[in-house]
């Protein structure tokens, strides 16, 4: 679920996401509302770069094509050619 989002100079569209199901990883492909992208970086509340974000961990996600809306769900998959449905991170 998208908690907040903003546009930062030098980083682009950034959203704070609370992972509720599954594990979000760097290079996962995602959709949130009408926005989409590929996870370029995951940053925790201490400013540390992470390779993956397990459930209940809020992280900043870089890689959106534009600013998502707060409250939107984030759907993602690790493979663009995968024919299985996306994992629903939000409720």
mmCIF file of C-alpha atoms in Angstrom:
data_model
loop_
_atom_site.group_PDB
_atom_site.id
_atom_site.type_symbol
_atom_site.label_atom_id
_atom_site.label_comp_id
_atom_site.label_asym_id
_atom_site.label_seq_id
_atom_site.Cartn_x
_atom_site.Cartn_y
_atom_site.Cartn_z
ATOM 1 C CA UNK A 1 0.000 0.000 0.000
ATOM 2 C CA UNK A 2 1.255 3.481 -0.887
ATOM 3 C CA UNK A 3 1.544 5.532 2.307
ATOM 4 C CA UNK A 4 2.889 8.737 0.748
ATOM 5 C CA UNK A 5 4.530 9.871 -2.458
ATOM 6 C CA UNK A 6 6.576 12.814 -3.631
ATOM 7 C CA UNK A 7 8.797 14.073 -6.420
ATOM 8 C CA UNK A 8 12.408 14.527 -5.342
ATOM 9 C CA UNK A 9 15.070 16.359 -7.279
ATOM 10 C CA UNK A 10 17.658 13.869 -8.530
ATOM 11 C CA UNK A 11 15.623 10.808 -7.487
ATOM 12 C CA UNK A 12 12.356 11.272 -9.367
ATOM 13 C CA UNK A 13 9.021 9.943 -8.148
ATOM 14 C CA UNK A 14 9.441 8.292 -4.734
ATOM 15 C CA UNK A 15 6.752 6.465 -2.760
ATOM 16 C CA UNK A 16 6.750 5.138 0.785
ATOM 17 C CA UNK A 17 5.248 1.662 0.626
ATOM 18 C CA UNK A 18 4.117 -0.670 3.392
ATOM 19 C CA UNK A 19 4.598 -4.250 2.242
ATOM 20 C CA UNK A 20 1.699 -6.367 3.512
ATOM 21 C CA UNK A 21 2.086 -9.643 1.578
ATOM 22 C CA UNK A 22 5.058 -11.206 -0.159
ATOM 23 C CA UNK A 23 8.532 -9.721 -0.490
ATOM 24 C CA UNK A 24 9.304 -6.709 -2.671
ATOM 25 C CA UNK A 25 12.747 -6.902 -4.303
ATOM 26 C CA UNK A 26 14.971 -4.589 -6.317
ATOM 27 C CA UNK A 27 14.243 -5.063 -10.071
ATOM 28 C CA UNK A 28 10.627 -6.207 -9.474
ATOM 29 C CA UNK A 29 8.147 -4.758 -11.966
ATOM 30 C CA UNK A 30 5.113 -3.055 -10.407
ATOM 31 C CA UNK A 31 1.825 -1.270 -11.072
ATOM 32 C CA UNK A 32 0.026 1.121 -8.745
ATOM 33 C CA UNK A 33 -3.124 2.733 -10.103
ATOM 34 C CA UNK A 34 -2.131 4.215 -13.465
ATOM 35 C CA UNK A 35 1.560 4.382 -12.516
ATOM 36 C CA UNK A 36 4.075 1.632 -13.181
ATOM 37 C CA UNK A 37 7.801 1.020 -13.050
ATOM 38 C CA UNK A 38 10.666 -1.197 -11.985
ATOM 39 C CA UNK A 39 12.094 -1.060 -8.461
ATOM 40 C CA UNK A 40 15.428 0.768 -8.785
ATOM 41 C CA UNK A 41 16.062 1.045 -5.042
ATOM 42 C CA UNK A 42 14.489 0.209 -1.696
ATOM 43 C CA UNK A 43 15.425 2.501 1.188
ATOM 44 C CA UNK A 44 14.457 1.897 4.823
ATOM 45 C CA UNK A 45 13.693 4.513 7.495
ATOM 46 C CA UNK A 46 17.393 4.811 8.389
ATOM 47 C CA UNK A 47 18.402 5.633 4.812
ATOM 48 C CA UNK A 48 19.969 2.231 4.164
ATOM 49 C CA UNK A 49 19.621 0.583 0.750
ATOM 50 C CA UNK A 50 17.935 -2.807 0.894
ATOM 51 C CA UNK A 51 17.826 -5.649 -1.636
ATOM 52 C CA UNK A 52 14.371 -6.766 -0.490
ATOM 53 C CA UNK A 53 11.544 -5.635 1.762
ATOM 54 C CA UNK A 54 9.686 -8.300 3.762
ATOM 55 C CA UNK A 55 6.096 -7.845 5.032
ATOM 56 C CA UNK A 56 5.398 -5.070 7.580
ATOM 57 C CA UNK A 57 8.513 -3.110 6.613
ATOM 58 C CA UNK A 58 7.867 0.416 5.289
ATOM 59 C CA UNK A 59 10.331 1.370 2.540
ATOM 60 C CA UNK A 60 10.840 4.140 0.006
ATOM 61 C CA UNK A 61 10.558 2.797 -3.527
ATOM 62 C CA UNK A 62 12.354 4.505 -6.404
ATOM 63 C CA UNK A 63 11.466 3.732 -10.007
ATOM 64 C CA UNK A 64 7.933 5.058 -10.592
ATOM 65 C CA UNK A 65 7.155 6.634 -13.973
ATOM 66 C CA UNK A 66 5.105 9.339 -12.200
ATOM 67 C CA UNK A 67 3.836 10.122 -8.706
ATOM 68 C CA UNK A 68 1.368 7.484 -7.387
ATOM 69 C CA UNK A 69 -1.612 8.321 -5.195
ATOM 70 C CA UNK A 70 -1.496 7.650 -1.468
ATOM 71 C CA UNK A 71 -3.745 4.737 -0.534
ATOM 72 C CA UNK A 72 -3.304 2.888 -3.837
ATOM 73 C CA UNK A 73 -2.320 -0.765 -3.772
ATOM 74 C CA UNK A 74 0.995 -1.846 -5.270
ATOM 75 C CA UNK A 75 0.941 -4.955 -7.463
ATOM 76 C CA UNK A 76 4.262 -6.485 -8.484
ATOM 77 C CA UNK A 77 5.999 -9.439 -10.091
ATOM 78 C CA UNK A 78 9.646 -10.390 -10.437
ATOM 79 C CA UNK A 79 9.371 -11.391 -14.111
ATOM 80 C CA UNK A 80 7.680 -9.420 -16.895
ATOM 81 C CA UNK A 81 7.177 -12.614 -18.952
ATOM 82 C CA UNK A 82 5.657 -14.448 -15.984
ATOM 83 C CA UNK A 83 2.063 -15.493 -16.661
ATOM 84 C CA UNK A 84 1.084 -15.734 -12.982
ATOM 85 C CA UNK A 85 -0.864 -12.834 -11.444
ATOM 86 C CA UNK A 86 0.901 -10.030 -9.636
ATOM 87 C CA UNK A 87 1.261 -10.192 -5.878
ATOM 88 C CA UNK A 88 -1.022 -7.723 -4.122
ATOM 89 C CA UNK A 89 1.090 -5.854 -1.567
ATOM 90 C CA UNK A 90 -1.803 -3.734 -0.348
ATOM 91 C CA UNK A 91 -5.080 -4.843 1.189
#
